[in-house]
CSV table of C-alpha atoms in Angstrom, one decimal:
chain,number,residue,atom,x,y,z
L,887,UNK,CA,-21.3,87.1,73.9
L,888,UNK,CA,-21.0,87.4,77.4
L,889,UNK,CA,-23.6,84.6,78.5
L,890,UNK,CA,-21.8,82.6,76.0
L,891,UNK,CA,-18.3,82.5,78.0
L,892,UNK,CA,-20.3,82.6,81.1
L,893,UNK,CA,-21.7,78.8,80.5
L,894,UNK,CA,-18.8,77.6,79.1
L,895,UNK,CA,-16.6,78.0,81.8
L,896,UNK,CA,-19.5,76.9,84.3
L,897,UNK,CA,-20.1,73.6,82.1
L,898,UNK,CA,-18.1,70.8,82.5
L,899,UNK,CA,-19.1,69.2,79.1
L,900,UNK,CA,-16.9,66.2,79.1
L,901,UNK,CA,-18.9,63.0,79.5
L,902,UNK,CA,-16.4,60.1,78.6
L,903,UNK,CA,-12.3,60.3,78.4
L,904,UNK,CA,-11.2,61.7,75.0
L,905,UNK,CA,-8.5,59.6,73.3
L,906,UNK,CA,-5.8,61.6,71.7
L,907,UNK,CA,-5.9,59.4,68.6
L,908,UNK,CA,-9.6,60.9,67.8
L,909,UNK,CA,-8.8,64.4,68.6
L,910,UNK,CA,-6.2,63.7,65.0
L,911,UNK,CA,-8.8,61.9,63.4
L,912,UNK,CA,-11.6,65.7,64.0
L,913,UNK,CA,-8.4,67.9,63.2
L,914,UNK,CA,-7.4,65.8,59.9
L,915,UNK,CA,-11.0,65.6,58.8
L,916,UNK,CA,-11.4,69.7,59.4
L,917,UNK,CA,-7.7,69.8,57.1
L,918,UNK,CA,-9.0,67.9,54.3
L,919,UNK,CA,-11.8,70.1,53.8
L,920,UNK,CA,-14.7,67.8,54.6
L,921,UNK,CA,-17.9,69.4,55.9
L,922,UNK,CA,-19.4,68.9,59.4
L,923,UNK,CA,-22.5,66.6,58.5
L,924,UNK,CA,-19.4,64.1,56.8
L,925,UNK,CA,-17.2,64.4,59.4
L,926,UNK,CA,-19.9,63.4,61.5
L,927,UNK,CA,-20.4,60.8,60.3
L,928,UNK,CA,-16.6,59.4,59.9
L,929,UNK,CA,-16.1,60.0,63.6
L,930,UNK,CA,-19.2,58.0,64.5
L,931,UNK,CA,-18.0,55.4,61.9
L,932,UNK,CA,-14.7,55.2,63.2
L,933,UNK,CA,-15.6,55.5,67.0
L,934,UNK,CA,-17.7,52.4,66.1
L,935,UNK,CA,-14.5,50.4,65.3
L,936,UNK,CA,-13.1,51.3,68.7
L,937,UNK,CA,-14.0,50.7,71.9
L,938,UNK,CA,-12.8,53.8,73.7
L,939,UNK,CA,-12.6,53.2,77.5
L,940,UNK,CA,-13.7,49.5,77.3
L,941,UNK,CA,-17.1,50.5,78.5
L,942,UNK,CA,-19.7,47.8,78.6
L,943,UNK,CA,-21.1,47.3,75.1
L,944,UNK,CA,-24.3,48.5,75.0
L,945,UNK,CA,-23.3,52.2,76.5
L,946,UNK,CA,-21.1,52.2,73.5
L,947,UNK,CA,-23.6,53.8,71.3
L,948,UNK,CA,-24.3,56.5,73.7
L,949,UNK,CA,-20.8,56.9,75.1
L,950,UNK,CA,-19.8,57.3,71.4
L,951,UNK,CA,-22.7,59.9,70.7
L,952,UNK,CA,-21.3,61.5,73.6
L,953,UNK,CA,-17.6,61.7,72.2
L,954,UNK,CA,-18.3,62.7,68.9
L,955,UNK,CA,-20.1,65.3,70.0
L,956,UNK,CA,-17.4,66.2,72.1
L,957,UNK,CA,-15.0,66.3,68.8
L,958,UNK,CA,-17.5,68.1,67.3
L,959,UNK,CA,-17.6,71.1,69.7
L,960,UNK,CA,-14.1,71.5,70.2
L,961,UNK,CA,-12.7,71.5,66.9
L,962,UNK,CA,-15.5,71.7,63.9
L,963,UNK,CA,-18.0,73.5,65.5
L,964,UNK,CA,-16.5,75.3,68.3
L,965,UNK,CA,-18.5,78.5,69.9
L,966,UNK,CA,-18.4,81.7,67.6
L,967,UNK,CA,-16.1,83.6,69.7
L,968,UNK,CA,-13.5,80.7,69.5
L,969,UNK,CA,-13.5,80.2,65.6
L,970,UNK,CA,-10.4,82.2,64.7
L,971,UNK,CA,-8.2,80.8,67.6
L,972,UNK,CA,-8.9,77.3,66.1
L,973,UNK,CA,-8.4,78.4,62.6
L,974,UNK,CA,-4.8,79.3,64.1
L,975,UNK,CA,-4.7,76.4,66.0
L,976,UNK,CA,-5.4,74.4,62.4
L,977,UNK,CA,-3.0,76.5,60.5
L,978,UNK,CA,-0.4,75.8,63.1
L,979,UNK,CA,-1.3,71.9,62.9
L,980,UNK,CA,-1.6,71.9,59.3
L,981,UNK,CA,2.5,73.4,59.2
L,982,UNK,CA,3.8,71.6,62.6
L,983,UNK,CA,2.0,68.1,63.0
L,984,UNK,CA,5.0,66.8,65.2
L,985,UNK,CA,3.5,69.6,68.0
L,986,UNK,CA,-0.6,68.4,67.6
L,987,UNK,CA,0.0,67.1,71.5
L,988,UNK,CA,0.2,70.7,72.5
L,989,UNK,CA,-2.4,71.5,69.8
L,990,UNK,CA,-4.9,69.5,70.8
L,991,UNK,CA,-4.3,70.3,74.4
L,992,UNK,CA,-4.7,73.9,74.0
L,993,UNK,CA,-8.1,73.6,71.5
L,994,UNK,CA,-10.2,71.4,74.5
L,995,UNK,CA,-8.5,73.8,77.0
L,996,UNK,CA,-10.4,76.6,75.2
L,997,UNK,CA,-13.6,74.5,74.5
L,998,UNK,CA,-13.9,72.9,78.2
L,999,UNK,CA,-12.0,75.1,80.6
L,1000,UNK,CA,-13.3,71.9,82.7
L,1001,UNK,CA,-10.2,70.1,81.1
L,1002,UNK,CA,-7.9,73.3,82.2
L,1003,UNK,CA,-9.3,73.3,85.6
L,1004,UNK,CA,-8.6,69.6,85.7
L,1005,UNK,CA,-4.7,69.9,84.3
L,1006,UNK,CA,-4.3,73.1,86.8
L,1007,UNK,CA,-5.1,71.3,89.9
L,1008,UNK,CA,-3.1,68.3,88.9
L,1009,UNK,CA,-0.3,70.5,88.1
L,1010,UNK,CA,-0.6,71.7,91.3
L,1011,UNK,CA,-0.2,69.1,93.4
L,1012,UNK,CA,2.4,67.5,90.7
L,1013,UNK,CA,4.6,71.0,91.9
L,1014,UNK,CA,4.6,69.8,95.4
L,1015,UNK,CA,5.1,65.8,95.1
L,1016,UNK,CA,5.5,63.5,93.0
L,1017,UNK,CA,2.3,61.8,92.8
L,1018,UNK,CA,-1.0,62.7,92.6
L,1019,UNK,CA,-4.2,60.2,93.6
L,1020,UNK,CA,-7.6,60.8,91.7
L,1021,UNK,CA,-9.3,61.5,94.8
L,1022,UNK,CA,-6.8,64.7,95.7
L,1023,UNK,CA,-7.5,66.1,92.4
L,1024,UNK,CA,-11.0,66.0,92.7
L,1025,UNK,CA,-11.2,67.2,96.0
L,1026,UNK,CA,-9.7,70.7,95.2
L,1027,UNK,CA,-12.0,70.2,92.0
L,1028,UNK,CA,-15.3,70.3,94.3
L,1029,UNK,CA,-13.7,73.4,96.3
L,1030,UNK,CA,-14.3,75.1,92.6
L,1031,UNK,CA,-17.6,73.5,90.9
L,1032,UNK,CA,-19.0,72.0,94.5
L,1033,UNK,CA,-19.7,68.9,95.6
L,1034,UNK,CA,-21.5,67.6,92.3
L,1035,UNK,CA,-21.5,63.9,91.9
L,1036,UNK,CA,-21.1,65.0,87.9
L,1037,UNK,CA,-17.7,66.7,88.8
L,1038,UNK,CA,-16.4,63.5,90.2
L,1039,UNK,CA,-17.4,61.3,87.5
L,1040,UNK,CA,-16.4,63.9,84.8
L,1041,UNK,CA,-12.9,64.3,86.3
L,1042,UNK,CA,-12.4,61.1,86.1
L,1043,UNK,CA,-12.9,60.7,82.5
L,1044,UNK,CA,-10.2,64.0,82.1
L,1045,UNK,CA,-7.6,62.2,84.6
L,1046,UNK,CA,-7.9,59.0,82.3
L,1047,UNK,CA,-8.1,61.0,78.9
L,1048,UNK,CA,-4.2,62.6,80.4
L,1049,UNK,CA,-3.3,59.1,81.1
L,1050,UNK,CA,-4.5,58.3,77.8
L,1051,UNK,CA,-2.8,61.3,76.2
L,1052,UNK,CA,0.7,60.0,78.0
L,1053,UNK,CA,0.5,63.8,80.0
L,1054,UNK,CA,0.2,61.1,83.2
L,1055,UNK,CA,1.6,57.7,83.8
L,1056,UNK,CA,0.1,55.5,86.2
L,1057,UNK,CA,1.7,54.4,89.5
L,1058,UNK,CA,1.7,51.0,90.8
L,1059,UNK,CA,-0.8,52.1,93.3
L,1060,UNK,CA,-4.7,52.0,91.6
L,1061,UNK,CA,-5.6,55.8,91.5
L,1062,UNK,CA,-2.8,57.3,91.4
L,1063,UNK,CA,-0.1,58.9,88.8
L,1064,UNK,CA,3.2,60.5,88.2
L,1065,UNK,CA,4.5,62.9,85.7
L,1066,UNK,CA,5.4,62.0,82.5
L,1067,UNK,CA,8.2,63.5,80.6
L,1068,UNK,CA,7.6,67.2,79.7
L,1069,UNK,CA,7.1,68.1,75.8
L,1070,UNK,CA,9.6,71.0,75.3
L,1071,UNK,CA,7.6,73.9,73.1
L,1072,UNK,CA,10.9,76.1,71.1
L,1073,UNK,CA,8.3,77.5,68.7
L,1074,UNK,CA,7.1,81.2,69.9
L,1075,UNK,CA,3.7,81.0,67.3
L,1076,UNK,CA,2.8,77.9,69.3
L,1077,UNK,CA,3.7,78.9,73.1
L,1078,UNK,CA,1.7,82.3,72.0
L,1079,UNK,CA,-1.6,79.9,71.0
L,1080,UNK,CA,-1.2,78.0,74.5
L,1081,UNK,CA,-1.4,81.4,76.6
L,1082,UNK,CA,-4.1,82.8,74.0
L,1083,UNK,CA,-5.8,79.1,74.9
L,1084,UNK,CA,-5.3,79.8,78.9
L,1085,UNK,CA,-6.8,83.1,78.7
L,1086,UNK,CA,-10.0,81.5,76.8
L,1087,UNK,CA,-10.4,78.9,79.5
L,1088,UNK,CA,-10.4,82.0,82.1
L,1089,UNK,CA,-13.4,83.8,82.8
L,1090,UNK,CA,-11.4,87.0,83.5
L,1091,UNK,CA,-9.6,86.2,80.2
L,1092,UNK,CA,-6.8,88.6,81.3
L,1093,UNK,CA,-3.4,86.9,83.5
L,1094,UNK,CA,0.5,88.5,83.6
L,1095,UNK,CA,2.5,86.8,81.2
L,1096,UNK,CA,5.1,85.1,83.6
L,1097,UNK,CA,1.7,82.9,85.5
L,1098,UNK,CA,0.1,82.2,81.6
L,1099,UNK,CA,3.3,80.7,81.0
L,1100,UNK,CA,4.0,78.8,84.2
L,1101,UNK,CA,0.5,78.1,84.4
L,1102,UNK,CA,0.1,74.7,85.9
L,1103,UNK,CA,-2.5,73.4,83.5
L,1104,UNK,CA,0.4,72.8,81.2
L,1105,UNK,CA,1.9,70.8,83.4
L,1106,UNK,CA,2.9,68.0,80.5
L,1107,UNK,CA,4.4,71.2,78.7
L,1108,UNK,CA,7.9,73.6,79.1
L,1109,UNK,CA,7.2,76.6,77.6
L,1110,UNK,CA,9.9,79.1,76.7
L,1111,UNK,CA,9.9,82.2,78.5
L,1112,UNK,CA,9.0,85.0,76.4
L,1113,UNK,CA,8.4,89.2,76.6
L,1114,UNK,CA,5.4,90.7,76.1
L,1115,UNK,CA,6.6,92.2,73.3
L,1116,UNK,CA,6.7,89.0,71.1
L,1117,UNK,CA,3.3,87.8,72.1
L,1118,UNK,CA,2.0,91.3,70.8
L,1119,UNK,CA,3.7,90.9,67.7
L,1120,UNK,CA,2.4,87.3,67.1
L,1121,UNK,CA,-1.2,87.6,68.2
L,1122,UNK,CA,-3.8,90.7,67.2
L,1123,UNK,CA,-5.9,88.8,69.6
L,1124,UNK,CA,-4.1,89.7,72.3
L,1125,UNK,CA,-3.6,92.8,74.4
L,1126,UNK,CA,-0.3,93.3,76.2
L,1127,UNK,CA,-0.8,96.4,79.3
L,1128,UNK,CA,2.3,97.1,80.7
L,1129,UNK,CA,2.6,98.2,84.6
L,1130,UNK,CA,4.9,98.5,87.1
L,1131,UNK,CA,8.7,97.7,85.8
L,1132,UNK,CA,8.9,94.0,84.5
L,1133,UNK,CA,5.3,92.6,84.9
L,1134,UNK,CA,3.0,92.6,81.6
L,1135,UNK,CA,-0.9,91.9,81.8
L,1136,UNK,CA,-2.0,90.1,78.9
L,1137,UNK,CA,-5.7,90.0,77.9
L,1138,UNK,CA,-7.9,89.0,75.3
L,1139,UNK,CA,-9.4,92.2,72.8
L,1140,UNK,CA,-12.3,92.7,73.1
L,1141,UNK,CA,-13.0,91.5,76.6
């Protein structure tokens, strides 16, 4: 298990911007029961109808391959240890479609801590101004992965997948964004699944409650405060150790 998490928070795995649009279309598939040959097959059918990024057409076959393989790992075939924090995560959909922003956000968070990484540095610098250019992003992104040309060109397609998402707006400037509105999240179940989703992106999977929840990968988010004490209740999954007088370690069982 442990080589598993290894490469999966060493991979960067996202080779084209993910539309939000087709993250519903591999959720509802997964809902109505289909299995994961057919819903392969309706996401490459339905990719082929759109042209995601309006890449030149004859990438589109590959770049397509690419994304529904992408919607394939992070919500029908996910890695073993991840299965029953998407079957919450699809519960929770099934019962609260109106919140499948902060759904969806959480399941590729999980899948590709690339895209948490990405959202945590652009949270980052969103804290301390109020714009943000591509090329600051990826600077601090290289500090963490190195200088791969693959981390460049792969943060890119996350940066344009938040734009995409409406988590960033662009500026008038070419390569650069600002904050869009934040998504208030009221419900506790759902706040719980985005700290459960920030510890899976972690390689430590452990973090005190008050940075999960102020972590700046959820920078499109407002999450409520909460104690430890109702994230135990809501989640076997995860371990609250108490120390000192107000801080609470939360970490994933089993780890």
């Amino acid at each position: 298990m442990g080589g598993l998490i290894r490469n999966r928070h060493e991979a960067i795995g996202i080779k084209q911007a993910i539309r939000f649009e087709w993250m519903q279309k591999a959720a509802n598939l997964l809902l109505a029961g289909l299995d994961a040959k057919t819903i392969r097959q309706e996401l490459h059918e339905f990719l082929s109808e759109r042209k995601g990024n309006g890449s030149e057409g004859e990438r589109s076959d590959q770049t397509r391959t690419f994304a529904v393989n992408n919607l394939m790992k992070i919500w029908v075939s996910p890695d073993p240890e991840l299965i029953p924090f998407r079957d919450a995560q699809l519960a929770f959909l099934r019962e609260n479609p109106s919140m499948a922003l902060a759904v969806h956000w959480g399941m590729i968070s999980a899948v590709y801590p690339f895209w948490f990484n990405v959202a945590r540095q652009t949270g980052r610098l969103l804290a301390l101004q109020d714009q943000v250019t591509q090329t600051q992003i990826i600077n601090r992104l290289k500090e963490q992965y190195g200088d791969r040309q693959t981390v460049s060109r792969y943060a890119r397609f996350v940066i344009r997948s938040f734009v995409a998402w409406g988590a960033l707006k662009d500026s008038e400037t070419k390569g650069c964004y600002e904050k869009a509105a934040q998504v208030e999240i009221t419900e506790p179940d759902l706040a719980i699944l985005m700290v459960e989703s920030a510890l899976l992106a972690t390689p430590e999977a452990k973090g005190t409650l008050g940075l999960l929840l102020n972590n700046p990968a959820f920078f499109p988010f407002q999450l409520p405060v909460m104690s430890g004490d109702v994230v135990s209740r809501g989640r076997d999954r995860i371990e609250v150790v108490r120390y000192g007088l107000d801080d609470e370690l939360l970490k994933l069982k089993g780890e």
